[in-house]
Coordinates of C-alpha atoms in Angstrom, one line a residue:
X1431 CA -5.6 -13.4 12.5
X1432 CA -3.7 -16.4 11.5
X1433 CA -1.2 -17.5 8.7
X1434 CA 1.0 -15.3 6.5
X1435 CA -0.1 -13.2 3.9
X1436 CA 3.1 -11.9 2.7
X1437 CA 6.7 -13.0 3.6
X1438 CA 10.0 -11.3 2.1
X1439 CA 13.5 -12.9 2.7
X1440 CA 16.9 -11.4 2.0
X1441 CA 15.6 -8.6 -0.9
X1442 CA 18.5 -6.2 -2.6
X1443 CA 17.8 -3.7 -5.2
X1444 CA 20.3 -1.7 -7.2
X1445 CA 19.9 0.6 -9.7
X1446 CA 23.3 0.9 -11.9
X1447 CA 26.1 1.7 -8.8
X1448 CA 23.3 2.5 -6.2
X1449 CA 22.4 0.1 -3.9
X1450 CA 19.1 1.1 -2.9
X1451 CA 17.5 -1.9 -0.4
X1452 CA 20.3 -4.6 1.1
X1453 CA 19.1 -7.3 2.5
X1454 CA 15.1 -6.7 3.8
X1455 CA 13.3 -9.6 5.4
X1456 CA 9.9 -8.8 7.3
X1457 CA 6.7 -10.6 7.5
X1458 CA 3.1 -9.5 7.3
X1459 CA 0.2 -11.8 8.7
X1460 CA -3.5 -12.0 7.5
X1461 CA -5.5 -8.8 8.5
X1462 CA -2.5 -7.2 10.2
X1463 CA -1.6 -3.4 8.9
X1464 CA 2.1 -3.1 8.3
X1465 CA 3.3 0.7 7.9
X1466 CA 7.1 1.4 6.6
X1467 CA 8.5 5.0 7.7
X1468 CA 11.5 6.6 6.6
X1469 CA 13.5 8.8 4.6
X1470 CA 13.3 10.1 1.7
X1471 CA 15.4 7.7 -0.8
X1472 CA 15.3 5.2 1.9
X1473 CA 14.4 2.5 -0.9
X1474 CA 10.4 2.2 1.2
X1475 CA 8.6 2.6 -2.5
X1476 CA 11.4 0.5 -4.2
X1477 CA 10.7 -2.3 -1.8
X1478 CA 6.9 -2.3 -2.6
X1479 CA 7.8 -2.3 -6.5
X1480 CA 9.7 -5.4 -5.3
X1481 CA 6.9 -7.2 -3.6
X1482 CA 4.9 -6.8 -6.5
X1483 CA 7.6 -7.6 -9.2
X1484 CA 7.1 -4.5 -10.8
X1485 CA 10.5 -4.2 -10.6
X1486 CA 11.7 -7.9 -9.9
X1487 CA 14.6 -7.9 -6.8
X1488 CA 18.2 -8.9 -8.1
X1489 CA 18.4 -11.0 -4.9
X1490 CA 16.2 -12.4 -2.0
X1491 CA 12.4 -14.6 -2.4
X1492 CA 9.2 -13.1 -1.9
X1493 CA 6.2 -15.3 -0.8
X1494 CA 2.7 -14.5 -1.0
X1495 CA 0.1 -16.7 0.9
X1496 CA 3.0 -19.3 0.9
X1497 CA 3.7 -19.4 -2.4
X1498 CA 7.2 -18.0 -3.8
X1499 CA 6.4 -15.1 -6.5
X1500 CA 10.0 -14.7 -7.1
X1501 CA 9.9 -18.3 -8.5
X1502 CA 10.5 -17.7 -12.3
X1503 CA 7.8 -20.6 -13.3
X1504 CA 5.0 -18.6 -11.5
X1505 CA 2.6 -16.9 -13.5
X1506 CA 3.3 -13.0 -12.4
X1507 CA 0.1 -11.0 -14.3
X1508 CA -2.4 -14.0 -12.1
X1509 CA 0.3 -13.1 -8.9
X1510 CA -0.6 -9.3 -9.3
X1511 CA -3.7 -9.6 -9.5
X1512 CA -3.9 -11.0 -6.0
X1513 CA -2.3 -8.2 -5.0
X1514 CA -3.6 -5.0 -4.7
X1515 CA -1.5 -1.6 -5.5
X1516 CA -2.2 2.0 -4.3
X1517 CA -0.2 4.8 -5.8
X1518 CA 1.1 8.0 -4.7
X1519 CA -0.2 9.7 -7.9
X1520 CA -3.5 7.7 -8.4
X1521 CA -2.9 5.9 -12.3
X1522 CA -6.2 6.3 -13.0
X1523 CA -7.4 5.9 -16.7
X1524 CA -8.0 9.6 -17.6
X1525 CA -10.2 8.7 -20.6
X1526 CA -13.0 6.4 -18.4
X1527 CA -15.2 7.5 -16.7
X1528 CA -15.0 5.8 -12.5
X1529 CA -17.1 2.7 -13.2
X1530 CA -14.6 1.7 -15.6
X1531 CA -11.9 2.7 -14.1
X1532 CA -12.9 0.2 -11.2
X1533 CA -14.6 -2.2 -13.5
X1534 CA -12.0 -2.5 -16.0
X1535 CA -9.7 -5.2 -13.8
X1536 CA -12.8 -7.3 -13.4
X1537 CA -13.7 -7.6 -17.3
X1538 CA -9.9 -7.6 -18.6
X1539 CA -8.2 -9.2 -16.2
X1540 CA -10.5 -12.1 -14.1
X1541 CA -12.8 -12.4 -17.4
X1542 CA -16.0 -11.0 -15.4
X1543 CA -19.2 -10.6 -17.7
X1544 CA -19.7 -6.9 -17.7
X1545 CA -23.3 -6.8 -15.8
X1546 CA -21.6 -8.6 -12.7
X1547 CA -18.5 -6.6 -13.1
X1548 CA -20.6 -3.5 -13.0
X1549 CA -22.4 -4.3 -9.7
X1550 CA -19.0 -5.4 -8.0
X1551 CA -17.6 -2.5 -8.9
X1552 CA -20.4 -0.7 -7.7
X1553 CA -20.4 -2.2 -4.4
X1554 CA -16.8 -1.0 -3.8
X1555 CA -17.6 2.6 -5.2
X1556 CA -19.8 2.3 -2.2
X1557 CA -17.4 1.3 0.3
X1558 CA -15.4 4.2 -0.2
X1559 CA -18.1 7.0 -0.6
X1560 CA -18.3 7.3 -4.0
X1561 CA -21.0 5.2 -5.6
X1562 CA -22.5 9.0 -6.9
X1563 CA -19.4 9.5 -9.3
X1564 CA -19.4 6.4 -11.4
X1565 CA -19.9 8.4 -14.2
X1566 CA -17.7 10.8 -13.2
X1567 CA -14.2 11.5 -15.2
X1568 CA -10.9 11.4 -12.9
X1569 CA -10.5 15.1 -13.9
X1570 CA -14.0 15.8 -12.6
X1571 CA -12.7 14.9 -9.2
X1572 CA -10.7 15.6 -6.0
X1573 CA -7.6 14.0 -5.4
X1574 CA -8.9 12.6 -2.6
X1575 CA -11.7 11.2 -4.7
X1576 CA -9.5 10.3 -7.6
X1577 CA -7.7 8.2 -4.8
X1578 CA -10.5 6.8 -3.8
X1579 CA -11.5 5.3 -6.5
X1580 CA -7.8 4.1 -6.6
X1581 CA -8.9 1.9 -3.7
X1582 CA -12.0 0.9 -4.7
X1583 CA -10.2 -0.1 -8.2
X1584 CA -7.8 -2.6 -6.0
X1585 CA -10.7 -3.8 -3.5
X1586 CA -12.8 -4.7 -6.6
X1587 CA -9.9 -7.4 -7.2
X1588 CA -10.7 -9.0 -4.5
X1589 CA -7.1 -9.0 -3.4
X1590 CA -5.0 -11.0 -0.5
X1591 CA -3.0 -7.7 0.3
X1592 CA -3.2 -4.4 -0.9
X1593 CA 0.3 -2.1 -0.8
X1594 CA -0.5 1.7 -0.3
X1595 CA 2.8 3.9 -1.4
X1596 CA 2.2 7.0 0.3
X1597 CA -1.4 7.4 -0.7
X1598 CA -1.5 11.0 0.5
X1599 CA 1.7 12.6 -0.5
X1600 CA 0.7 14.0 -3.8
X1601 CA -3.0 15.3 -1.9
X1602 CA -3.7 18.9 -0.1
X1603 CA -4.1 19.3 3.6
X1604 CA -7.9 18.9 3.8
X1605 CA -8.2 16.0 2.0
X1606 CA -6.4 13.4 3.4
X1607 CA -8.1 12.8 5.6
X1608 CA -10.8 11.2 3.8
X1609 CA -8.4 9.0 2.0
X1610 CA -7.6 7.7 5.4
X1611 CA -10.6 7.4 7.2
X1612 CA -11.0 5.0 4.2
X1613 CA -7.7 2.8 5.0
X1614 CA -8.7 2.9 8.8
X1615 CA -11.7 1.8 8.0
X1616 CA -10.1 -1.6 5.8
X1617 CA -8.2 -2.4 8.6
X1618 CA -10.8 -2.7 11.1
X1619 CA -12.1 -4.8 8.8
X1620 CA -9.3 -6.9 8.3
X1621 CA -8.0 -5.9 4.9
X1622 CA -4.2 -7.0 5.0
X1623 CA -2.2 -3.9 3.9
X1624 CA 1.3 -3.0 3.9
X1625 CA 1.7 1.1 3.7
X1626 CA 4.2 3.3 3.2
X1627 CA 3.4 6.7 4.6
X1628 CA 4.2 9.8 6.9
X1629 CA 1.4 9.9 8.1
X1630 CA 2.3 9.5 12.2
X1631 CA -1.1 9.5 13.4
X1632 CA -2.2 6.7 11.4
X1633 CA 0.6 4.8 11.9
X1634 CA 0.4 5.0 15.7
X1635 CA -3.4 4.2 15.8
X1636 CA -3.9 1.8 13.3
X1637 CA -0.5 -0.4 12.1
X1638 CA -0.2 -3.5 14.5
X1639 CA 3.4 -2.5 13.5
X1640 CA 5.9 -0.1 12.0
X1641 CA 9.3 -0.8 9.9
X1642 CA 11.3 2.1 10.0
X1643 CA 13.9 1.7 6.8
X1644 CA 17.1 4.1 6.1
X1645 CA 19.5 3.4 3.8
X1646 CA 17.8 0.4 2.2
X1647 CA 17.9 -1.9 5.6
X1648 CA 15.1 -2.0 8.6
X1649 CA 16.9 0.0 11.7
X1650 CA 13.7 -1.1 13.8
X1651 CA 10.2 -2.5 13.8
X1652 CA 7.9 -3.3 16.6
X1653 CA 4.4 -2.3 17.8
X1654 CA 3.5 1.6 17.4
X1655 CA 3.6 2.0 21.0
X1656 CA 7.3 1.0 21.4
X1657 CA 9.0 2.7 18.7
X1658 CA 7.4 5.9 19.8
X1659 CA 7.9 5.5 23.3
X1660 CA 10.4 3.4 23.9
X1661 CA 13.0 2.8 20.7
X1662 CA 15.6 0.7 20.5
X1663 CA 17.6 2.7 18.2
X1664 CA 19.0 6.4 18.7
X1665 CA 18.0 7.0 14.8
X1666 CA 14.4 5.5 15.0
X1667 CA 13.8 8.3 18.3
X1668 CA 15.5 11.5 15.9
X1669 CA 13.3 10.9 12.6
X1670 CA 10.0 10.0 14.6
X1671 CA 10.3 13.3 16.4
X1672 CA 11.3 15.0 13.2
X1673 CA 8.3 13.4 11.3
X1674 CA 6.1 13.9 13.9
X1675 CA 6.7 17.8 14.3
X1676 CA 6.4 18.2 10.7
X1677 CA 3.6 16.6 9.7
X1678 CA 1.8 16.6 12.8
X1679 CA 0.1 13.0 14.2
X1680 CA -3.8 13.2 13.5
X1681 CA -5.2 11.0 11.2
X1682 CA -8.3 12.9 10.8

């Protein structure tokens, strides 16, 4: 693991009166997996719309693989397209079938011809256990299949870092754990993510660290094994406890 995939400096985001993030700076390095926990309203999925300039940050820089994307002369649709983006609620194309769901960033975006498109795409279906349901509609499928193909959609794009906002939230109990057996398997391959979740038990076993945001700043991050053991903070001890009884830690 070497060099810096993703560093943000100084970020604040408001929203008319409400200051939701003040002042977030954090690194993540190539291949690490980054998780951010917190609260509710704690500004975690406002932060990732940030990184990706989905929602530009009134204040701070954002550099990916050392170049600044907050830099007004950069070119922002080739910037997101080096960056991969998981959501909570899948944004899949409900009128394409998977293969084009997956294939579609390929042709439109990087200009792919469609027969090399196809087998990338293909490849990824693959990856993630789903090569059988290419021509398969979303509402054909599982949400854990739907998001599924939500990853294979932002590995086809070959991406430098892929941001996950709480990929299982919107999923029932018995499947998410597929969705994660997927993400645990990127990151022993060395995908570089940065995740938002509650999910403990993938936190603690896979993130080489956790951020733990409230109230739009980072209270604490460190190594898995310190912030549940040993915290620094008080408030970092009280919500991992919390979080921890109520969703429980496996990641299974």
């Amino acid at each position: 693991m070497s060099g810096i995939v993703l560093k943000a400096e100084n970020i604040h985001k408001s929203y008319g009166g409400l200051s939701v993030l003040r002042g977030i700076s954090f690194e993540v390095k190539r291949g690490e997996t980054k998780v951010i926990i917190g609260p509710s309203g704690t500004g975690k999925s406002t932060l990732l719309r940030c990184i990706n300039q989905l929602s530009p940050p009134d204040k701070g820089r954002v550099w990916l693989d050392g170049v600044e994307i907050t830099d007004p002369k950069v070119d922002i649709n080739k910037v997101r397209s080096s960056i991969g983006m998981v959501f909570q609620d899948f944004n899949l194309f409900a009128h394409l079938p998977v293969l084009d769901n997956v294939r579609i960033g390929l042709t439109k975006v990087k200009g792919m011809e469609k027969k090399e498109a196809t087998d990338l795409a293909m490849e990824e279906l693959q990856r993630v256990g789903l090569r059988d349901k290419a021509s398969s509609y979303p509402a054909e499928l599982s949400g854990g299949q739907q998001q599924r193909v939500s990853i294979a959609r932002a590995l086809a794009m070959n991406p430098k870092l892929i941001l996950f906002d709480e990929p299982t939230s919107a999923l029932d109990p018995e499947l998410i754990g597929e969705v994660l057996n997927v993400m645990i398997n990127l990151a022993k391959e060395g995908m570089t993510m940065l995740v938002v979740s509650h999910e403990m038990g993938f936190a603690r076993s896979v993130a080489n660290e956790i951020i733990f945001m409230e109230h739009g700043v980072i209270v604490e991050e460190g190594p898995p094994q310190q912030l549940f053991s040993n915290p620094k903070h008080k408030r970092t001890g009280e919500f991992l406890h919390k979080i921890t009884e109520l969703y429980g830690e496996s990641e299974k």
